[in-house]
Structures are given as C-alpha cells and as structure tokens.
CSV table of C-alpha atoms in Angstrom, one decimal:
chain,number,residue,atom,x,y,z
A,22,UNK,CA,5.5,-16.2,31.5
A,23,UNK,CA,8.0,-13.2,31.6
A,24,UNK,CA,7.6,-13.3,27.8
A,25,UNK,CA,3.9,-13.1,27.4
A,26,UNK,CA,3.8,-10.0,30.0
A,27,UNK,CA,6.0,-8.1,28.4
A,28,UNK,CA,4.1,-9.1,24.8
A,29,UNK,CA,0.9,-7.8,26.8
A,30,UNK,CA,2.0,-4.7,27.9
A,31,UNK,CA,3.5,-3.5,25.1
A,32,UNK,CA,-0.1,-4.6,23.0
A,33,UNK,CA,-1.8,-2.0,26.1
A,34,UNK,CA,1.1,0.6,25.0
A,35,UNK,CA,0.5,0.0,21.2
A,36,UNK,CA,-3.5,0.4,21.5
A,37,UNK,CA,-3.1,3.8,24.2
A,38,UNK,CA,-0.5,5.2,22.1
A,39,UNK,CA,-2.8,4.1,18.9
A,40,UNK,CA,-5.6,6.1,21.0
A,41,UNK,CA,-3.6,9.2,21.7
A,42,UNK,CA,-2.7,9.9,18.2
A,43,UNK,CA,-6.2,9.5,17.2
A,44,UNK,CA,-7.3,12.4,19.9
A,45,UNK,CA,-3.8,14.2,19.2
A,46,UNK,CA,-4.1,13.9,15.2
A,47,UNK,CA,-7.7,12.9,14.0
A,48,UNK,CA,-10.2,15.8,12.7
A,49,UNK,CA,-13.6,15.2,13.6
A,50,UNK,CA,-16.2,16.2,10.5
A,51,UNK,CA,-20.0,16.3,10.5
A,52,UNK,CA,-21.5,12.9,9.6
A,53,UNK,CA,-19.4,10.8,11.8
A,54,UNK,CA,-16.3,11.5,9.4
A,55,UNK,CA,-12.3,11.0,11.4
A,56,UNK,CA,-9.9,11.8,9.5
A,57,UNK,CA,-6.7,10.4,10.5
A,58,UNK,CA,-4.7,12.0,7.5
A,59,UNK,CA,-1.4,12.6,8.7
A,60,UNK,CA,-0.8,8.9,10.4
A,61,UNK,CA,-2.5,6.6,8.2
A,62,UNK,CA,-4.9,7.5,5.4
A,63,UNK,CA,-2.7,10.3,2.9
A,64,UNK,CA,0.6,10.4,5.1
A,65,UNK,CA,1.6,6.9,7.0
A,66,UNK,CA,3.8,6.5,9.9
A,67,UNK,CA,5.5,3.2,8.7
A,68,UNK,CA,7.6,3.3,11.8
A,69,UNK,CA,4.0,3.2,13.8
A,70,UNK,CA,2.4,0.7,11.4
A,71,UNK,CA,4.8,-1.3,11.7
A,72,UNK,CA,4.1,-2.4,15.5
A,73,UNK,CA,0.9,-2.3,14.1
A,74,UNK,CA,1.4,-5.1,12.0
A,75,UNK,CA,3.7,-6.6,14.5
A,76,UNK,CA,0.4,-7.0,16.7
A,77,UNK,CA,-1.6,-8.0,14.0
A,78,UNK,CA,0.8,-11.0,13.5
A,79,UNK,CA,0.7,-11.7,17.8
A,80,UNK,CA,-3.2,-12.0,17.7
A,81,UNK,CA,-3.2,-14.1,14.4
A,82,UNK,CA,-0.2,-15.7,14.1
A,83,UNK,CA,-1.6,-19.1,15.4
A,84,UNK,CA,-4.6,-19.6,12.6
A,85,UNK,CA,-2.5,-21.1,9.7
A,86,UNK,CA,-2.6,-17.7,7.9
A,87,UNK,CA,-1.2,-17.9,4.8
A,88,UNK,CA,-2.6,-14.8,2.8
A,89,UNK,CA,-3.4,-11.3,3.6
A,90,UNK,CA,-6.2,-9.6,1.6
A,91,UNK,CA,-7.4,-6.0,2.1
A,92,UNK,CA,-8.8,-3.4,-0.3
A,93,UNK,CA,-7.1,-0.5,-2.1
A,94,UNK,CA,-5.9,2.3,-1.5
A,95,UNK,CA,-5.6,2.8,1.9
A,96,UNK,CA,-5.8,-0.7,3.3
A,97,UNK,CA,-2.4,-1.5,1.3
A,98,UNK,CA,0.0,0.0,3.4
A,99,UNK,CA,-0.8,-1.8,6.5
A,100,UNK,CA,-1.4,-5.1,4.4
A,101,UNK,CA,2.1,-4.6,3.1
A,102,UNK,CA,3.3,-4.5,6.8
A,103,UNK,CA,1.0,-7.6,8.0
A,104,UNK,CA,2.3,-9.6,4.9
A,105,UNK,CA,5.4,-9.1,5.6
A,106,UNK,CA,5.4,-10.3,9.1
A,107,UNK,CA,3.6,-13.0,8.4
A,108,UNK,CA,6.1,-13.5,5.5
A,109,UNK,CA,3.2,-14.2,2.9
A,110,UNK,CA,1.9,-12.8,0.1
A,111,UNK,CA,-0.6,-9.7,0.2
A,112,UNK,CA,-3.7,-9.3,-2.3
A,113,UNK,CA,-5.5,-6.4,-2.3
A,114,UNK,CA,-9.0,-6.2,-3.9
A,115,UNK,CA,-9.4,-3.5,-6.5
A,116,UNK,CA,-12.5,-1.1,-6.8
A,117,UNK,CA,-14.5,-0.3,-10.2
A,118,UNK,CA,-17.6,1.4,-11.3
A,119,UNK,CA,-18.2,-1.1,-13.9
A,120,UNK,CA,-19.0,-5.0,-13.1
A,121,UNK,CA,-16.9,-7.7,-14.5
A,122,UNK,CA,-18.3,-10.7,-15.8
A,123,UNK,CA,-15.7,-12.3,-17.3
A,124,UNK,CA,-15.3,-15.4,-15.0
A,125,UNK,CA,-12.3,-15.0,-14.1
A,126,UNK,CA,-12.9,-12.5,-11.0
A,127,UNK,CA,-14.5,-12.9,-8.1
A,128,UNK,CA,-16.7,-10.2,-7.5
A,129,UNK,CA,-18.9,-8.2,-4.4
A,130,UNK,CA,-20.7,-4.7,-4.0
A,131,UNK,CA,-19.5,-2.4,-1.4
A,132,UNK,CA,-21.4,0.4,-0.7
A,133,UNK,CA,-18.8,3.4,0.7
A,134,UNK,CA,-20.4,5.0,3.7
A,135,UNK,CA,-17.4,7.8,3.5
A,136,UNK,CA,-18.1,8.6,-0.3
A,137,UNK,CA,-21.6,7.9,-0.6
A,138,UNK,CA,-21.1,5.5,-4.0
A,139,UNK,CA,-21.1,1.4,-4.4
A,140,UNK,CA,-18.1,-0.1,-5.6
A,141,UNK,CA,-17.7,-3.8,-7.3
A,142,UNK,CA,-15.0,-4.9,-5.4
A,143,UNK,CA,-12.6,-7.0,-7.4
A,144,UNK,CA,-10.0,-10.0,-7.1
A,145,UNK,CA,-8.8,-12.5,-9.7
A,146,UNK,CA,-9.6,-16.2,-8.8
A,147,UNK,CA,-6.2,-16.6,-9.8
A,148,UNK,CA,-4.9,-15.5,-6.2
A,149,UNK,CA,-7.6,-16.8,-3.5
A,150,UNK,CA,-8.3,-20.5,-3.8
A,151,UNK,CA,-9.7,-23.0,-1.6
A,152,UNK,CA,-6.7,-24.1,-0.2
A,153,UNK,CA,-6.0,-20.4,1.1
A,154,UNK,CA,-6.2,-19.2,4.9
A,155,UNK,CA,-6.9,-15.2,4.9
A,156,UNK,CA,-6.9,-12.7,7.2
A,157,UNK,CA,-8.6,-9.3,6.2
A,158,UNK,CA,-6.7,-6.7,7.4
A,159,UNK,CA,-8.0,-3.2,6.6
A,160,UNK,CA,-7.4,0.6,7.9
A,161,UNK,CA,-11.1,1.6,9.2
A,162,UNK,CA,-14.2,-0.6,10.2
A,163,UNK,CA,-17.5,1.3,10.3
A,164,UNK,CA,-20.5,-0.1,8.9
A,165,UNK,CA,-18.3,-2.8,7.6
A,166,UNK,CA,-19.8,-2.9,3.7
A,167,UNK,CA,-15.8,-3.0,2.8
A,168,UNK,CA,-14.9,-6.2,4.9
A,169,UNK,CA,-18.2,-7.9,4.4
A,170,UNK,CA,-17.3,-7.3,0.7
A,171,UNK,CA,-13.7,-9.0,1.2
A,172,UNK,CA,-16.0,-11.6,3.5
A,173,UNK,CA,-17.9,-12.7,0.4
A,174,UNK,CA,-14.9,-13.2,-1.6
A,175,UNK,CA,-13.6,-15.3,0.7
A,176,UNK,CA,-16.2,-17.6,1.1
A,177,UNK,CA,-17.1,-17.4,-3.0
A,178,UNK,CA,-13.2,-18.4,-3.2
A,179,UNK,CA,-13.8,-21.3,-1.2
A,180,UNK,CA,-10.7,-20.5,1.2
A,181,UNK,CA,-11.4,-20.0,5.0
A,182,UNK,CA,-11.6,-17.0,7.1
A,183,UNK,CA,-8.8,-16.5,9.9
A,184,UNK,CA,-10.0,-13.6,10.9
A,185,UNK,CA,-10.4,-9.6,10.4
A,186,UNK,CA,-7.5,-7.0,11.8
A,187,UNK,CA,-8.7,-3.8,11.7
A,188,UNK,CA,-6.7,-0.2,13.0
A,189,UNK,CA,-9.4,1.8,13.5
A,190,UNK,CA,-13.0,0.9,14.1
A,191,UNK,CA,-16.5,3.5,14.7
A,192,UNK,CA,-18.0,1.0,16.8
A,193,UNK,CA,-20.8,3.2,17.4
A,194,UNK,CA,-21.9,1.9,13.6
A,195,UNK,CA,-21.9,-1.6,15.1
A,196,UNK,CA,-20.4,-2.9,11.7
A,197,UNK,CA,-17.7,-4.7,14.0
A,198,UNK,CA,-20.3,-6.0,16.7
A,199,UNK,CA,-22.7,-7.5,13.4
A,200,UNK,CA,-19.9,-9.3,12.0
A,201,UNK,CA,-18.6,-10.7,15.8
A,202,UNK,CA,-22.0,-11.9,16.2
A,203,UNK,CA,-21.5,-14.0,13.2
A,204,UNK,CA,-18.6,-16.1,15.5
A,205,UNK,CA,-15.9,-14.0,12.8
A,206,UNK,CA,-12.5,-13.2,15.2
A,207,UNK,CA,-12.4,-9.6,14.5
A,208,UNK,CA,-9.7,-7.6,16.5
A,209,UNK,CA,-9.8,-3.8,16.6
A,210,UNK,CA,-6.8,-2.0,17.9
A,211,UNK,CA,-9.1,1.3,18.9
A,212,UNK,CA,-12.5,1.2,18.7
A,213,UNK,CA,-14.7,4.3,18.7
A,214,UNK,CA,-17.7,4.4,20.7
A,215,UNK,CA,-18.4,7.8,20.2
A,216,UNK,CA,-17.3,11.5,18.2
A,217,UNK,CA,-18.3,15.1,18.5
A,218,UNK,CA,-17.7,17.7,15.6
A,219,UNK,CA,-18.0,20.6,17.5
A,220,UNK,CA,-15.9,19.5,20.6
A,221,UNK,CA,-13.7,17.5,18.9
A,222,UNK,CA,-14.2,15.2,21.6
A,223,UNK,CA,-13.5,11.3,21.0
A,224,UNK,CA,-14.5,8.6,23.5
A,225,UNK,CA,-12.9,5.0,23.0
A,226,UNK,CA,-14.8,1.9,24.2
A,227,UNK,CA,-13.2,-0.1,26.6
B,257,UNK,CA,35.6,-4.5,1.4
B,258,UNK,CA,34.3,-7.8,2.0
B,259,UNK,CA,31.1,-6.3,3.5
B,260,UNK,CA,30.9,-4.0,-0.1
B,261,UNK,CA,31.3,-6.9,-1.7
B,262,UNK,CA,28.7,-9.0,-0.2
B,263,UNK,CA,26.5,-6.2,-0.7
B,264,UNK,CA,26.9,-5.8,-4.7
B,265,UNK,CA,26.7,-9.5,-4.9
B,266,UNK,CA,23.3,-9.2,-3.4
B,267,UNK,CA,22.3,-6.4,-5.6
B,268,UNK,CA,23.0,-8.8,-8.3
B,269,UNK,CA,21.3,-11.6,-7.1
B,270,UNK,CA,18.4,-9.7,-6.8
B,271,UNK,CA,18.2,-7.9,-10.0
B,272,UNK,CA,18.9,-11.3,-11.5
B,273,UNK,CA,15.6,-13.0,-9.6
B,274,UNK,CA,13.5,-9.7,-10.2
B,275,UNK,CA,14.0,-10.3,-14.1
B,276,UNK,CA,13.7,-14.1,-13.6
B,277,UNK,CA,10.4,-13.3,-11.9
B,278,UNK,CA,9.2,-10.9,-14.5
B,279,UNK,CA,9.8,-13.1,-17.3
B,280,UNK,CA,8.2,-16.7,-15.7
B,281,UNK,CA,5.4,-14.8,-13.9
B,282,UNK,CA,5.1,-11.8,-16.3
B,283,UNK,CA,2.0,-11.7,-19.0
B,284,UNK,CA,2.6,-9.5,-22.4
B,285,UNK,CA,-0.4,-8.0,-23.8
B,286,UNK,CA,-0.7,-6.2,-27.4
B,287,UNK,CA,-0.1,-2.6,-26.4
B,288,UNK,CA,3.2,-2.9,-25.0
B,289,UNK,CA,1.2,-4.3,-21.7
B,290,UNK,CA,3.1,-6.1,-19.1
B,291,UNK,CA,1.0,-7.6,-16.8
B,292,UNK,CA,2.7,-8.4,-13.2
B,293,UNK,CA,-0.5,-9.0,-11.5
B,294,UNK,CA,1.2,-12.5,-9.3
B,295,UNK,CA,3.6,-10.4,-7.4
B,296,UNK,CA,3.7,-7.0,-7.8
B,297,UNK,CA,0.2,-5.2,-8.8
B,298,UNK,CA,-2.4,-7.3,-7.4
B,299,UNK,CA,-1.1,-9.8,-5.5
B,300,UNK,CA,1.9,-8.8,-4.1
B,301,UNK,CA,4.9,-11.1,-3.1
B,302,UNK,CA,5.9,-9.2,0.6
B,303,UNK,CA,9.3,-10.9,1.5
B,304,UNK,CA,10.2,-10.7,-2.1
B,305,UNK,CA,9.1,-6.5,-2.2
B,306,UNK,CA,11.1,-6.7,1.3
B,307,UNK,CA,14.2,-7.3,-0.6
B,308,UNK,CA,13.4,-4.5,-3.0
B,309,UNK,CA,13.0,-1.4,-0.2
B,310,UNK,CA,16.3,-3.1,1.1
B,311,UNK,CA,17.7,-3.0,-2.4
B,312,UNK,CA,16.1,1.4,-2.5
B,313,UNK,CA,17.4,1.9,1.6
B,314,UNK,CA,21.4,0.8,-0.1
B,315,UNK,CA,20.7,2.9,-3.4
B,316,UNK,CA,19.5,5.9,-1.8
B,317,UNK,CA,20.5,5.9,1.8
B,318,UNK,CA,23.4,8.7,1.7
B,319,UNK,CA,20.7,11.2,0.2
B,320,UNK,CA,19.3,12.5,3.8
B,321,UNK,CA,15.9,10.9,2.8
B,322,UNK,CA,13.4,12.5,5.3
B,323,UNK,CA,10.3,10.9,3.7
B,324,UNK,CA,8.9,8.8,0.5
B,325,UNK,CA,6.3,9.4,-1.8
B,326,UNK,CA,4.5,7.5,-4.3
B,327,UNK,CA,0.6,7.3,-5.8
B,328,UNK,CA,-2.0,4.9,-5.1
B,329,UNK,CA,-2.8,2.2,-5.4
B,330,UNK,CA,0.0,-0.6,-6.6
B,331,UNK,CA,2.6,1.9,-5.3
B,332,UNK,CA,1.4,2.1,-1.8
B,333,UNK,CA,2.7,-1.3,-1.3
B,334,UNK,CA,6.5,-0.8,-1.7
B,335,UNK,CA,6.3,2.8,-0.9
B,336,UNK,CA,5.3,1.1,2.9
B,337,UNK,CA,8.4,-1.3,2.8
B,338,UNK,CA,10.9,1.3,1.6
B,339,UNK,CA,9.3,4.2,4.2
B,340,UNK,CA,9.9,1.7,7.0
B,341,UNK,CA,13.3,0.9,5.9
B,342,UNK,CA,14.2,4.6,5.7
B,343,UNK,CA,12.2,5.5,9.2
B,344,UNK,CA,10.3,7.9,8.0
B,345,UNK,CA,6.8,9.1,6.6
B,346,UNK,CA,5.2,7.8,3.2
B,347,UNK,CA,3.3,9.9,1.7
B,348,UNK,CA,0.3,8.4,-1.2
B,349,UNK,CA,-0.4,10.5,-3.8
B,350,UNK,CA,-4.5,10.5,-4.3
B,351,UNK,CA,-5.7,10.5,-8.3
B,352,UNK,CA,-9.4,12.1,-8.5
B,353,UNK,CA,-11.0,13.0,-11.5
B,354,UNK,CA,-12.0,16.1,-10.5
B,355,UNK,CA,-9.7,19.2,-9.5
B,356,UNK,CA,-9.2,20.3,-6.5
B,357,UNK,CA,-8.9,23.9,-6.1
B,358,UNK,CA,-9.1,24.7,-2.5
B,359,UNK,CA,-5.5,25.9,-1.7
B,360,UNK,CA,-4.9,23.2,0.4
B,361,UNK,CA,-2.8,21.1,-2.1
B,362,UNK,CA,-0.6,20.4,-4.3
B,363,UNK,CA,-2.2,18.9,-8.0
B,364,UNK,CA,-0.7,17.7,-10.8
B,365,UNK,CA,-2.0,16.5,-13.9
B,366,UNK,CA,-1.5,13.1,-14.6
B,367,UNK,CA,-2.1,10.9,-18.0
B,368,UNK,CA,-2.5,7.3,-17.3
B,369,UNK,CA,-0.9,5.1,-20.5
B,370,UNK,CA,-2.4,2.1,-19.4
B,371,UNK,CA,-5.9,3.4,-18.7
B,372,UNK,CA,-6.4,6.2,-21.4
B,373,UNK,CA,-7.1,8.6,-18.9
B,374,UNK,CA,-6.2,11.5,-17.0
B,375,UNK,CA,-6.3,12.2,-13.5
B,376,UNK,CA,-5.4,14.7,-11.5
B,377,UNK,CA,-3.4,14.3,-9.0
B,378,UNK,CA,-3.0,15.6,-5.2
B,379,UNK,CA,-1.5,15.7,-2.0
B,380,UNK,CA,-2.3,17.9,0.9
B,381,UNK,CA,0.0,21.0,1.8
B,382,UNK,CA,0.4,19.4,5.2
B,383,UNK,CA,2.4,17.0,4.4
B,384,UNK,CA,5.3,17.7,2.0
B,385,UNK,CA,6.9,21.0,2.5
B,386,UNK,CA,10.5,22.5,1.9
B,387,UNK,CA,12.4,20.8,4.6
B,388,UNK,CA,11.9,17.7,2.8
B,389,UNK,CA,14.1,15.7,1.5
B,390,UNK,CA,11.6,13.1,-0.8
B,391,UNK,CA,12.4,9.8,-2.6
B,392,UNK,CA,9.8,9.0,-5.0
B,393,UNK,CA,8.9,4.8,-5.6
B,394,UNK,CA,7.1,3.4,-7.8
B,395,UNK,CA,6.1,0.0,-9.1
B,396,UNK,CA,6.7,1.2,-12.8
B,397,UNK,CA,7.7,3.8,-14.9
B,398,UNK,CA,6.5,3.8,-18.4
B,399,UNK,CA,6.0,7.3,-19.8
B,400,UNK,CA,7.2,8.3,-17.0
B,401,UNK,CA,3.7,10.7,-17.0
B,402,UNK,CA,3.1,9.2,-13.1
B,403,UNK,CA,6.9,10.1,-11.9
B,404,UNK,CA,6.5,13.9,-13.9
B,405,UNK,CA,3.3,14.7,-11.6
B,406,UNK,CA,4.7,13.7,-8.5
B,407,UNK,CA,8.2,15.3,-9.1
B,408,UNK,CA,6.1,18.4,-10.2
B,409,UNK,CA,4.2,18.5,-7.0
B,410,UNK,CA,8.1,18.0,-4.9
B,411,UNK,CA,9.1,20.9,-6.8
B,412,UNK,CA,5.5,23.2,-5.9
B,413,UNK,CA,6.1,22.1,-2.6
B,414,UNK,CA,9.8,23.3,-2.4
B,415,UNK,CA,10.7,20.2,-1.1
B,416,UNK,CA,14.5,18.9,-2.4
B,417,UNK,CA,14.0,15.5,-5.1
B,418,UNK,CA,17.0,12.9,-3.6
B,419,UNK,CA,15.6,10.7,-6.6
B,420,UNK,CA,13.3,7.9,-7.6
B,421,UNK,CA,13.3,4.0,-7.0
B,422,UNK,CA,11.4,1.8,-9.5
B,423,UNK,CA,10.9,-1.4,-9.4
B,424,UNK,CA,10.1,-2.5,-13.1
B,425,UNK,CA,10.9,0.5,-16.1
B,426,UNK,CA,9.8,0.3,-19.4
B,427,UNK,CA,13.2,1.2,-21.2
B,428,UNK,CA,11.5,1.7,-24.9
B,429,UNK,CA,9.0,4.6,-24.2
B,430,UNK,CA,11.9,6.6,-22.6
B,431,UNK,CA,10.4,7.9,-19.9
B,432,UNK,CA,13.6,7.0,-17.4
B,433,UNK,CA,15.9,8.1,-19.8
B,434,UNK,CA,14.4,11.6,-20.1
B,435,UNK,CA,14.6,12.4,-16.5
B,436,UNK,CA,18.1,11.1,-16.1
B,437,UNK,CA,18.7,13.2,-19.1
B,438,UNK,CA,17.5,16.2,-16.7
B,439,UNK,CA,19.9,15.2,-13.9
B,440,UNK,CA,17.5,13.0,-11.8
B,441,UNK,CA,18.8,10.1,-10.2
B,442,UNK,CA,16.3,7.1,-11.7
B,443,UNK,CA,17.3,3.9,-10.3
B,444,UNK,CA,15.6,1.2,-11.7
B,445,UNK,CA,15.8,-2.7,-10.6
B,446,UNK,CA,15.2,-4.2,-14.0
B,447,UNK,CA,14.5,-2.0,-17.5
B,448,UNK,CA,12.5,-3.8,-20.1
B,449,UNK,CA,14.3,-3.1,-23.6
B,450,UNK,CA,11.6,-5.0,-25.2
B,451,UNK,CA,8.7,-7.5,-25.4
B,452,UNK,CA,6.8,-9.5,-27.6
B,453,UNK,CA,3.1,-9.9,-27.6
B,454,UNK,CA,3.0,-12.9,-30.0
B,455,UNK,CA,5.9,-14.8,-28.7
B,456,UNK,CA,5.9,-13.5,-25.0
B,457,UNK,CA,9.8,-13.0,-25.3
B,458,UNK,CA,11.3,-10.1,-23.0
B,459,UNK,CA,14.4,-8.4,-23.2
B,460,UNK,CA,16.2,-6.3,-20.8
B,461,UNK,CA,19.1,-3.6,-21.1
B,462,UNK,CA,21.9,-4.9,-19.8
C-alpha cells in the first residue's frame, strides 16, 4: 500500500514537472505548432526521459509487452528509454517519399500535420510478427496520422496492440480521444487542451 | 585492481559478443554494405545497446563530458543510452536537404555513402556552445563524412571535442584512421577490416 502511494505521487510529480517544462520551455507558433526543442525534439534531457520511460513501463508493464515500436527521428530516443526498461527490443518505423513494394515491408501513409507532406511509413516484416505484443510509444500525439500509421502495421503484422505511451499530446486535435474511443489504452503524460501564440499561454486538460 | 580487472574483462566480453553479433546477425551487400538492421539500425537490441553506452561512460568518463551529440535517425538510439549514462543532454543532429541560412545554426555539409546523397546538416545555436565539453556517438563510421560534419559544427560552435564513440567502424575506407591521424580520440567497439559480398565472410582488426 505504502509502495503504490509513493509510485502515485511520484507519477503526479513526473506529469506537473512534465507540465512545467512545457510552459517553462515550449514556444508556441501560429498553427497550433509547440515546440519543445530544448527537452525533447533537437536537445533531450535523458535524465528527464528517463522517468519518463520509467512511467511508461509502471502503466504498461502488466500487458505482456514484449516490443516497443515508434517512428523516427524523434520518437527514438524515448523508445530507446522505454525498451530498455522493459528490457526488450526497440523497432522504429522509418519514413520515405517513395512506396515499397517489395513484400517484404509492411507499409502505411502518414500524413504530417507539422510538415504538411505524407510519408510511407516503413518496417520490415522481419521484426513485428504475430507472436509480438507492442506498445507504440512516441514523442507528440496530435491528429494521431503517425500512431494510427504504427496502428496499421500492427494489426497488418498480425501481433496485438498493448497500448500507446505518448509524452506529449494536443488534445484539442482530438487524435488521442478518436483512437480511445476505439477501446486502444492510450496514456498521455500531458495533454494539451489548449495554446495561444500571442500569449504564450498553455492550458493542460485535467 | 581486481575491480580494473573485472572491468577490462568485460570490455572484452563485450567487444567479443558485439563481433559475434555482427557476423551471425550481419547481412553483406555488394558495395561494401553491412546491413545490421536486427539489432542496431532498425530494430534495435536495448539491453544489448545498454551495455554499449556502459562500455562509451568507462571509455570516455574522465573527459568532463557535459553533453553528447550524434545525427538522426539510427544514432538517436545509443546517443539516448550513453547521454543517460553520462547525465547529461543529447543533442540530434537534423539532415534537411535544404540550407538553412537563418543565423540560428550551426550547418554542415554532409555526404551520405550509403545513400548517394548529400545533406546538410544542423543544429540550433541554443544548444551547443563553448562551455561544452561534447562526445560525439554514432552507430557507424564509414567515410567518416557523418563524424567530419558534426565535429565541424563542435568546432563552429567553440565547444571543446572529448572524442567519439562508435559502435561498428568500417576499418577499410579509413575514415577512423584519419581522424585519429588528426589527434581525435576514435574509440570504436569492433572495426571491420574486411567483408565478402559473395561468401559473407567478415574480418576484423585485431
């Protein structure tokens, strides 16, 4: 009992200190764009991450994971992390312009809301089978065109779907809330509810 | 002593299952292409990479390293596990095809042997800077055209090189060899002398 409080208040620390950085360190652009460059998009605080991850592994760590997929670049740092702690392997999915058809890919589109192109979204039946238990992890959930990509390959793989960890979500683009509806377990350490360029001003749901 | 000793046995061991992975798990293309896709560039083996940023921490600890960088994608991955061994910051190089010429970073230009290509190379202003004290990682050094950018943009920045950790070097296209030639501390966990495309057969310097 003693145990799981302490676990639970230092998951409240983790997601307000999470929050602070965000308002502390985020730079809020026209078009709904955070940038959370100095923490965990160009420059990562591993040290941070890594309670991340540690967090990650409390709310999952009881679905059989036993693979941790994410897409590059900037998902692969806190996949790393997540891997790690679940002491499994990590595959990220790669992006190309081009389609691949040569059967031995699995395969999605992913439209990027942040750079305004579509992706094929990548990863080698060689390392997702149906025997496989995933969770997505990934750095930012908006409209969620990324993780229903990773979503697709999962199912296309055949392997089962433990879940979705993501760091940062705009839940005012209701990506998240879609792909909850579905009955996916998808666990957002801050979620966004709403962003003001000119203020700078961040509001966090509940 | 005995703790030393322990220590380089370790090292050994290590070295010793990194070339035993490379050589069951590796695929040799036409090209001088080694393909480590099953633990290191697509999928990525996490406790075994764990071992390898505990393997960088011992090699570069004494060189008051303040933060690591590397270049996305497949470096992000043990650039996380070495940053959090180290405490400190990792910084991602970002490649873009196009320049970047708004004063706010640091570019390099990069040419990709495997792709054919080349990128530039970037990182923002913010966060590299002449207190630093930066170890560079990498999954691989080739060329060595990847490690040149980034140690150029360390040396723009004013920032002080303690050295670079890589995990697989291609000893035959000298790249490694040159910069250690220069004075820079290359440590590289195994160095591929040579490999056969028809047989598969790899050989590594002693």
């Amino acid at each position: 009992m003693y145990i799981i409080l302490v676990y639970l208040i230092s998951a409240v620390d983790l997601m307000d200190l999470l929050k602070q950085k965000i308002i502390a360190e985020g730079e809020v652009y026209e078009g709904n764009i955070l940038k959370v460059d100095s923490f965990l998009n160009h420059q990562i605080d591993c040290v941070f991450l890594q309670k991340i991850a540690e967090e990650f592994h409390r709310l999952f760590k009881d679905e059989g994971v036993n693979k941790v997929l994410t897409i590059e670049a900037s998902g692969i740092a806190i996949g790393a992390l997540v891997a790690r702690e679940f002491e499994c392997p990590l595959v990220f999915a790669k992006k190309s312009k081009t389609k691949n058809n040569d059967g031995n890919v699995l395969t999605s589109e992913v439209e990027s809301f942040t750079h305004g192109v579509t992706n094929n979204v990548l990863v080698s039946k060689k390392y997702i089978s149906k025997d496989d238990k995933i969770l997505i992890v990934d750095d930012f959930l908006a409209m969620g065109n990324a993780l229903k990509g990773l979503i697709d390959i999962v199912n296309q793989s055949g392997a089962e779907l433990a879940g979705c960890g993501i760091v940062i979500e705009k839940g005012y683009q209701h990506g998240g809330d879609a792909l909850r509806a579905q009955g996916i377990k998808v666990e957002s350490l801050a979620i966004v509810e709403s962003m003001n360029h000119e203020t700078g001003e961040i509001v966090f749901r509940d």
